[in-house]
Amino acid sequence: MKSLIRILPIVFILAAQAAMAATANVTVDRQSPSIAVTDQILGMNMANWFDQTQGGMAAALKTGGIAALRWPGGSASDTFHWQTNSECNGGYVDANASFDDFFADIVKPHAPDVAVTVDYGSNAACNGGGDPAEAAAWVAYALAHGDKVSHWTVGNEVYGSWEYDLHAAPHDATTYANAVASGYYPQMKAADPTALVGVVVQPGWSPAWDPIVLSQAQYDFVEYHWYAQAPGSESDSYLVGEASQDFAAQITAVKADLSAAGHAATPIYVGELGSVYSNPGKQTTSITQALFAGQVLGEMMNAGVSRATWWLGYGGCSDAANGNFNASLYGWQTFGGYMVFSDGTPEYGCPNAPVTPLGTLLPTARAFELFSTVARNGEDVLPLTNAGNASVRAYAATHGSGTAVVLFNLSETKTLPVRLAIKGMNSASDVSVSTYDKAIYNRSQRGVWARPVTTDHGALTLPTTLSLAPWSMNVVILTP
């Protein structure tokens, strides 16, 4: 009996804490639709260093709701030469990862929208800056072979010293703007007038980048990259609670730079996005990155971002020899990685990782899978008010004649109540809630990578109160 006497007060305390949790009041204004929603924010980067011909990759992308892809992959773009499937500077290209392999084995079976980054850093001889004629030939080849590429960006992060750049003035805004305006843009447009050609942006960069590039170059869209943290300094509380808001502020800064250049209506493509910019560790295979990913999808939807591709679909595993696996970070895995669909571990970079079949949806992929039921073409963002508990974050959109609401519980330990109301609706004929949470993720400790769980509540009177599990992403679909 002594053990029961000790346990019972703890149970009562926990129950009392749950009862005392402040109720969040989320009210959606369905009568005031605003920004058009696009499924193009549901995108992934793919890499030319990972075998594209392995079976099942395209099917997994489809399960995850991925509607857009970017290729050939980050900094490799500025050393890559598509005609020879090779790179300058000793860069590795998988023999089964040519442009033709990418389209045959990934794009055509799944039919996502495709963006390509052309080489600005090097010419084919690897003795000078990028050649606009090489880029234009790529555009012409894709058009002639029916390989639809909607977006062509000139260079990858070419403002940064880490990027391969053989121009006489490397990483220079004026050199870049002139190369685009006088070479890349007109030649690529001549190869395919329907091709969209974009430039890279980085607000606040020193020396100044955006003011020069945006005023002097020609472009149809801009591409922006953002990572939440530096390696070794990862924080779960920051990633889950604050990072998405910092990202939203950066999108606002890009819009301000475009407006200052007189191009306010230019579409913004977020070409790379992730939780850490190098040496990925424990967070990348944890519920924490999944919650971050879900929130930034909501922020991009609200901001009207035209397209986005997360870094990375496949091709980047690491372990404690390189990544941060500090005990302060939540998670069960001995491996991390940029990939959000399993590469098929163990593999290079994490040779001691447990067996995880190729294409397995890791937590971040589950966030995309859930959001794919919300980010649908033809829908509109709905404004909402959210008050009463700062640990609840909310986003909303139309869902046909109904309403989709995405609710996040940012508390690691508390189940939180949410009073959900839809202006102009007193009832719903059906309410379903699909959830991915910490408890589902915890099953991965036993090697079980479980999918979100859907509960159908049937007809409900509105407003209604829902309970959000700790550290959870919840998609609520209300049918009138």
PDB file of C-alpha atoms in Angstrom, residues 40-233:
ATOM      1  CA  GLN A  40       3.890  24.053 -54.584  1.00  0.00           C
ATOM      2  CA  ILE A  41       5.064  24.801 -51.033  1.00  0.00           C
ATOM      3  CA  LEU A  42       5.110  21.013 -50.521  1.00  0.00           C
ATOM      4  CA  GLY A  43       8.502  20.539 -52.132  1.00  0.00           C
ATOM      5  CA  MET A  44      11.768  18.645 -51.676  1.00  0.00           C
ATOM      6  CA  ASN A  45      15.328  19.032 -52.912  1.00  0.00           C
ATOM      7  CA  MET A  46      16.842  16.053 -54.671  1.00  0.00           C
ATOM      8  CA  ALA A  47      20.556  15.436 -55.092  1.00  0.00           C
ATOM      9  CA  ASN A  48      22.807  14.324 -57.936  1.00  0.00           C
ATOM     10  CA  TRP A  49      24.992  12.377 -55.482  1.00  0.00           C
ATOM     11  CA  PHE A  50      22.207   9.909 -54.640  1.00  0.00           C
ATOM     12  CA  ASP A  51      21.174   7.025 -56.916  1.00  0.00           C
ATOM     13  CA  GLN A  52      17.875   8.099 -58.502  1.00  0.00           C
ATOM     14  CA  THR A  53      17.118   4.703 -60.000  1.00  0.00           C
ATOM     15  CA  GLN A  54      16.368   2.859 -56.751  1.00  0.00           C
ATOM     16  CA  GLY A  55      12.809   1.601 -56.753  1.00  0.00           C
ATOM     17  CA  GLY A  56      10.236   3.100 -54.419  1.00  0.00           C
ATOM     18  CA  MET A  57      11.618   6.619 -54.092  1.00  0.00           C
ATOM     19  CA  ALA A  58       8.969   8.284 -56.248  1.00  0.00           C
ATOM     20  CA  ALA A  59       6.162   6.364 -54.525  1.00  0.00           C
ATOM     21  CA  ALA A  60       7.353   7.547 -51.101  1.00  0.00           C
ATOM     22  CA  LEU A  61       7.437  11.162 -52.302  1.00  0.00           C
ATOM     23  CA  LYS A  62       3.850  10.786 -53.463  1.00  0.00           C
ATOM     24  CA  THR A  63       2.785   9.348 -50.091  1.00  0.00           C
ATOM     25  CA  GLY A  64       4.381  12.350 -48.409  1.00  0.00           C
ATOM     26  CA  GLY A  65       2.330  14.722 -50.555  1.00  0.00           C
ATOM     27  CA  ILE A  66       5.378  16.166 -52.296  1.00  0.00           C
ATOM     28  CA  ALA A  67       4.279  18.316 -55.245  1.00  0.00           C
ATOM     29  CA  ALA A  68       7.534  20.064 -56.201  1.00  0.00           C
ATOM     30  CA  LEU A  69      11.199  19.093 -56.587  1.00  0.00           C
ATOM     31  CA  ARG A  70      14.494  20.954 -57.017  1.00  0.00           C
ATOM     32  CA  TRP A  71      17.615  19.548 -58.708  1.00  0.00           C
ATOM     33  CA  PRO A  72      20.639  18.938 -58.903  1.00  0.00           C
ATOM     34  CA  GLY A  73      21.244  20.000 -55.320  1.00  0.00           C
ATOM     35  CA  GLY A  74      22.665  22.975 -53.429  1.00  0.00           C
ATOM     36  CA  SER A  75      26.268  24.025 -53.888  1.00  0.00           C
ATOM     37  CA  ALA A  76      26.797  21.132 -56.299  1.00  0.00           C
ATOM     38  CA  SER A  77      24.814  23.198 -58.802  1.00  0.00           C
ATOM     39  CA  ASP A  78      27.705  25.621 -59.249  1.00  0.00           C
ATOM     40  CA  THR A  79      30.168  22.878 -60.178  1.00  0.00           C
ATOM     41  CA  PHE A  80      27.776  20.616 -62.125  1.00  0.00           C
ATOM     42  CA  HIS A  81      27.777  20.157 -65.901  1.00  0.00           C
ATOM     43  CA  TRP A  82      24.653  18.441 -67.059  1.00  0.00           C
ATOM     44  CA  GLN A  83      25.843  17.247 -70.475  1.00  0.00           C
ATOM     45  CA  THR A  84      28.679  15.150 -68.996  1.00  0.00           C
ATOM     46  CA  ASN A  85      27.046  14.457 -65.613  1.00  0.00           C
ATOM     47  CA  SER A  86      30.234  15.640 -63.929  1.00  0.00           C
ATOM     48  CA  GLU A  87      31.453  18.350 -61.580  1.00  0.00           C
ATOM     49  CA  CYS A  88      34.414  20.669 -61.305  1.00  0.00           C
ATOM     50  CA  ASN A  89      36.410  20.751 -58.098  1.00  0.00           C
ATOM     51  CA  GLY A  90      36.272  16.970 -57.676  1.00  0.00           C
ATOM     52  CA  GLY A  91      32.593  16.904 -56.776  1.00  0.00           C
ATOM     53  CA  TYR A  92      30.936  13.479 -56.706  1.00  0.00           C
ATOM     54  CA  VAL A  93      28.038  12.686 -59.030  1.00  0.00           C
ATOM     55  CA  ASP A  94      26.339   9.299 -58.838  1.00  0.00           C
ATOM     56  CA  ALA A  95      26.421   7.457 -62.138  1.00  0.00           C
ATOM     57  CA  ASN A  96      22.677   6.826 -61.753  1.00  0.00           C
ATOM     58  CA  ALA A  97      21.811  10.440 -61.035  1.00  0.00           C
ATOM     59  CA  SER A  98      21.971  12.194 -64.386  1.00  0.00           C
ATOM     60  CA  PHE A  99      19.295  14.659 -65.452  1.00  0.00           C
ATOM     61  CA  ASP A 100      17.786  11.917 -67.611  1.00  0.00           C
ATOM     62  CA  ASP A 101      17.800   9.467 -64.663  1.00  0.00           C
ATOM     63  CA  PHE A 102      16.122  12.066 -62.474  1.00  0.00           C
ATOM     64  CA  PHE A 103      13.274  12.544 -64.926  1.00  0.00           C
ATOM     65  CA  ALA A 104      12.878   8.887 -65.865  1.00  0.00           C
ATOM     66  CA  ASP A 105      12.900   7.432 -62.350  1.00  0.00           C
ATOM     67  CA  ILE A 106      11.642  10.242 -60.083  1.00  0.00           C
ATOM     68  CA  VAL A 107       9.719  12.858 -62.045  1.00  0.00           C
ATOM     69  CA  LYS A 108       7.764  10.857 -64.625  1.00  0.00           C
ATOM     70  CA  PRO A 109       6.420   8.206 -62.196  1.00  0.00           C
ATOM     71  CA  HIS A 110       5.243  10.892 -59.749  1.00  0.00           C
ATOM     72  CA  ALA A 111       4.719  14.026 -61.933  1.00  0.00           C
ATOM     73  CA  PRO A 112       5.765  16.778 -59.512  1.00  0.00           C
ATOM     74  CA  ASP A 113       6.658  20.288 -60.648  1.00  0.00           C
ATOM     75  CA  VAL A 114      10.426  20.674 -61.204  1.00  0.00           C
ATOM     76  CA  ALA A 115      12.942  23.462 -60.598  1.00  0.00           C
ATOM     77  CA  VAL A 116      16.564  23.351 -61.759  1.00  0.00           C
ATOM     78  CA  THR A 117      19.535  25.404 -60.585  1.00  0.00           C
ATOM     79  CA  VAL A 118      21.954  26.141 -63.438  1.00  0.00           C
ATOM     80  CA  ASP A 119      25.717  26.509 -63.014  1.00  0.00           C
ATOM     81  CA  TYR A 120      26.810  30.090 -62.378  1.00  0.00           C
ATOM     82  CA  GLY A 121      30.116  29.227 -60.726  1.00  0.00           C
ATOM     83  CA  SER A 122      32.009  27.359 -63.430  1.00  0.00           C
ATOM     84  CA  ASN A 123      32.206  26.676 -67.150  1.00  0.00           C
ATOM     85  CA  ALA A 124      32.588  23.202 -68.646  1.00  0.00           C
ATOM     86  CA  ALA A 125      36.382  23.566 -68.836  1.00  0.00           C
ATOM     87  CA  CYS A 126      36.472  24.473 -65.108  1.00  0.00           C
ATOM     88  CA  ASN A 127      38.662  27.479 -65.829  1.00  0.00           C
ATOM     89  CA  GLY A 128      36.181  30.326 -65.643  1.00  0.00           C
ATOM     90  CA  GLY A 129      32.769  31.444 -64.499  1.00  0.00           C
ATOM     91  CA  GLY A 130      29.530  29.850 -65.616  1.00  0.00           C
ATOM     92  CA  ASP A 131      28.540  29.877 -69.272  1.00  0.00           C
ATOM     93  CA  PRO A 132      25.024  31.145 -70.122  1.00  0.00           C
ATOM     94  CA  ALA A 133      25.137  29.107 -73.351  1.00  0.00           C
ATOM     95  CA  GLU A 134      25.473  25.898 -71.305  1.00  0.00           C
ATOM     96  CA  ALA A 135      22.399  26.874 -69.289  1.00  0.00           C
ATOM     97  CA  ALA A 136      20.442  27.792 -72.412  1.00  0.00           C
ATOM     98  CA  ALA A 137      21.339  24.452 -74.011  1.00  0.00           C
ATOM     99  CA  TRP A 138      19.939  22.715 -70.921  1.00  0.00           C
ATOM    100  CA  VAL A 139      16.681  24.640 -71.233  1.00  0.00           C
ATOM    101  CA  ALA A 140      16.469  23.733 -74.930  1.00  0.00           C
ATOM    102  CA  TYR A 141      17.220  20.047 -74.207  1.00  0.00           C
ATOM    103  CA  ALA A 142      14.500  19.834 -71.554  1.00  0.00           C
ATOM    104  CA  LEU A 143      11.975  21.444 -73.880  1.00  0.00           C
ATOM    105  CA  ALA A 144      12.867  19.169 -76.801  1.00  0.00           C
ATOM    106  CA  HIS A 145      12.605  16.019 -74.662  1.00  0.00           C
ATOM    107  CA  GLY A 146       9.344  16.975 -72.972  1.00  0.00           C
ATOM    108  CA  ASP A 147      11.044  17.311 -69.585  1.00  0.00           C
ATOM    109  CA  LYS A 148       8.958  20.092 -68.081  1.00  0.00           C
ATOM    110  CA  VAL A 149      10.987  22.396 -65.834  1.00  0.00           C
ATOM    111  CA  SER A 150       8.984  25.334 -64.539  1.00  0.00           C
ATOM    112  CA  HIS A 151      11.724  27.277 -62.688  1.00  0.00           C
ATOM    113  CA  TRP A 152      15.383  27.822 -63.617  1.00  0.00           C
ATOM    114  CA  THR A 153      17.500  29.636 -61.014  1.00  0.00           C
ATOM    115  CA  VAL A 154      20.890  31.085 -61.898  1.00  0.00           C
ATOM    116  CA  GLY A 155      23.332  29.794 -59.287  1.00  0.00           C
ATOM    117  CA  ASN A 156      23.079  28.646 -55.696  1.00  0.00           C
ATOM    118  CA  GLU A 157      23.777  31.063 -52.818  1.00  0.00           C
ATOM    119  CA  VAL A 158      26.339  32.778 -55.032  1.00  0.00           C
ATOM    120  CA  TYR A 159      26.674  35.683 -52.596  1.00  0.00           C
ATOM    121  CA  GLY A 160      28.506  33.347 -50.164  1.00  0.00           C
ATOM    122  CA  SER A 161      32.246  32.651 -50.020  1.00  0.00           C
ATOM    123  CA  TRP A 162      31.517  28.931 -49.566  1.00  0.00           C
ATOM    124  CA  GLU A 163      30.146  28.767 -53.109  1.00  0.00           C
ATOM    125  CA  TYR A 164      32.366  27.731 -56.039  1.00  0.00           C
ATOM    126  CA  ASP A 165      32.768  30.813 -58.243  1.00  0.00           C
ATOM    127  CA  LEU A 166      35.468  31.187 -60.926  1.00  0.00           C
ATOM    128  CA  HIS A 167      34.398  34.659 -62.084  1.00  0.00           C
ATOM    129  CA  ALA A 168      37.089  37.348 -61.972  1.00  0.00           C
ATOM    130  CA  ALA A 169      35.038  39.004 -59.235  1.00  0.00           C
ATOM    131  CA  PRO A 170      33.512  36.084 -57.289  1.00  0.00           C
ATOM    132  CA  HIS A 171      30.465  36.455 -55.044  1.00  0.00           C
ATOM    133  CA  ASP A 172      29.939  39.956 -56.412  1.00  0.00           C
ATOM    134  CA  ALA A 173      26.435  41.351 -56.810  1.00  0.00           C
ATOM    135  CA  THR A 174      27.198  43.551 -59.836  1.00  0.00           C
ATOM    136  CA  THR A 175      28.999  40.747 -61.669  1.00  0.00           C
ATOM    137  CA  TYR A 176      26.106  38.407 -60.981  1.00  0.00           C
ATOM    138  CA  ALA A 177      23.407  40.910 -61.985  1.00  0.00           C
ATOM    139  CA  ASN A 178      25.197  41.716 -65.249  1.00  0.00           C
ATOM    140  CA  ALA A 179      25.737  38.036 -66.070  1.00  0.00           C
ATOM    141  CA  VAL A 180      22.038  37.360 -65.590  1.00  0.00           C
ATOM    142  CA  ALA A 181      20.789  40.461 -67.409  1.00  0.00           C
ATOM    143  CA  SER A 182      23.104  40.208 -70.425  1.00  0.00           C
ATOM    144  CA  GLY A 183      23.606  36.452 -70.682  1.00  0.00           C
ATOM    145  CA  TYR A 184      21.581  33.957 -68.706  1.00  0.00           C
ATOM    146  CA  TYR A 185      18.155  35.586 -68.864  1.00  0.00           C
ATOM    147  CA  PRO A 186      17.999  36.448 -72.591  1.00  0.00           C
ATOM    148  CA  GLN A 187      19.642  33.199 -73.730  1.00  0.00           C
ATOM    149  CA  MET A 188      17.482  30.945 -71.551  1.00  0.00           C
ATOM    150  CA  LYS A 189      14.350  32.811 -72.588  1.00  0.00           C
ATOM    151  CA  ALA A 190      15.346  32.440 -76.226  1.00  0.00           C
ATOM    152  CA  ALA A 191      15.614  28.670 -75.695  1.00  0.00           C
ATOM    153  CA  ASP A 192      12.139  28.536 -74.124  1.00  0.00           C
ATOM    154  CA  PRO A 193      10.068  31.721 -73.803  1.00  0.00           C
ATOM    155  CA  THR A 194       7.808  30.019 -71.217  1.00  0.00           C
ATOM    156  CA  ALA A 195      10.718  29.222 -68.880  1.00  0.00           C
ATOM    157  CA  LEU A 196      10.791  31.142 -65.623  1.00  0.00           C
ATOM    158  CA  VAL A 197      14.292  32.402 -64.802  1.00  0.00           C
ATOM    159  CA  GLY A 198      15.140  33.452 -61.268  1.00  0.00           C
ATOM    160  CA  VAL A 199      17.889  35.082 -59.192  1.00  0.00           C
ATOM    161  CA  VAL A 200      19.092  34.377 -55.670  1.00  0.00           C
ATOM    162  CA  VAL A 201      18.394  36.847 -52.856  1.00  0.00           C
ATOM    163  CA  GLN A 202      19.660  37.325 -49.315  1.00  0.00           C
ATOM    164  CA  PRO A 203      18.199  40.286 -47.389  1.00  0.00           C
ATOM    165  CA  GLY A 204      20.607  42.096 -45.096  1.00  0.00           C
ATOM    166  CA  TRP A 205      23.711  40.578 -46.692  1.00  0.00           C
ATOM    167  CA  SER A 206      26.969  42.539 -46.449  1.00  0.00           C
ATOM    168  CA  PRO A 207      28.267  43.708 -48.821  1.00  0.00           C
ATOM    169  CA  ALA A 208      24.883  44.657 -50.197  1.00  0.00           C
ATOM    170  CA  TRP A 209      23.364  42.028 -52.475  1.00  0.00           C
ATOM    171  CA  ASP A 210      19.614  42.444 -52.937  1.00  0.00           C
ATOM    172  CA  PRO A 211      19.588  46.197 -53.731  1.00  0.00           C
ATOM    173  CA  ILE A 212      22.043  45.657 -56.625  1.00  0.00           C
ATOM    174  CA  VAL A 213      20.736  42.352 -57.984  1.00  0.00           C
ATOM    175  CA  LEU A 214      17.057  43.261 -57.758  1.00  0.00           C
ATOM    176  CA  SER A 215      17.556  46.601 -59.504  1.00  0.00           C
ATOM    177  CA  GLN A 216      19.998  45.490 -62.229  1.00  0.00           C
ATOM    178  CA  ALA A 217      19.188  41.883 -63.145  1.00  0.00           C
ATOM    179  CA  GLN A 218      16.268  40.487 -65.146  1.00  0.00           C
ATOM    180  CA  TYR A 219      14.171  37.816 -63.439  1.00  0.00           C
ATOM    181  CA  ASP A 220      10.745  36.217 -63.195  1.00  0.00           C
ATOM    182  CA  PHE A 221      11.053  35.124 -59.550  1.00  0.00           C
ATOM    183  CA  VAL A 222      13.521  35.224 -56.668  1.00  0.00           C
ATOM    184  CA  GLU A 223      14.921  32.288 -54.722  1.00  0.00           C
ATOM    185  CA  TYR A 224      15.649  32.524 -51.001  1.00  0.00           C
ATOM    186  CA  HIS A 225      17.280  30.013 -48.621  1.00  0.00           C
ATOM    187  CA  TRP A 226      16.889  29.853 -44.831  1.00  0.00           C
ATOM    188  CA  TYR A 227      18.112  27.556 -42.070  1.00  0.00           C
ATOM    189  CA  ALA A 228      17.007  27.986 -38.480  1.00  0.00           C
ATOM    190  CA  GLN A 229      20.210  27.090 -36.618  1.00  0.00           C
ATOM    191  CA  ALA A 230      23.968  26.664 -36.755  1.00  0.00           C
ATOM    192  CA  PRO A 231      25.398  23.190 -36.089  1.00  0.00           C
ATOM    193  CA  GLY A 232      26.258  22.529 -32.475  1.00  0.00           C
ATOM    194  CA  SER A 233      23.902  25.181 -31.132  1.00  0.00           C
TER     195      SER A 233
END
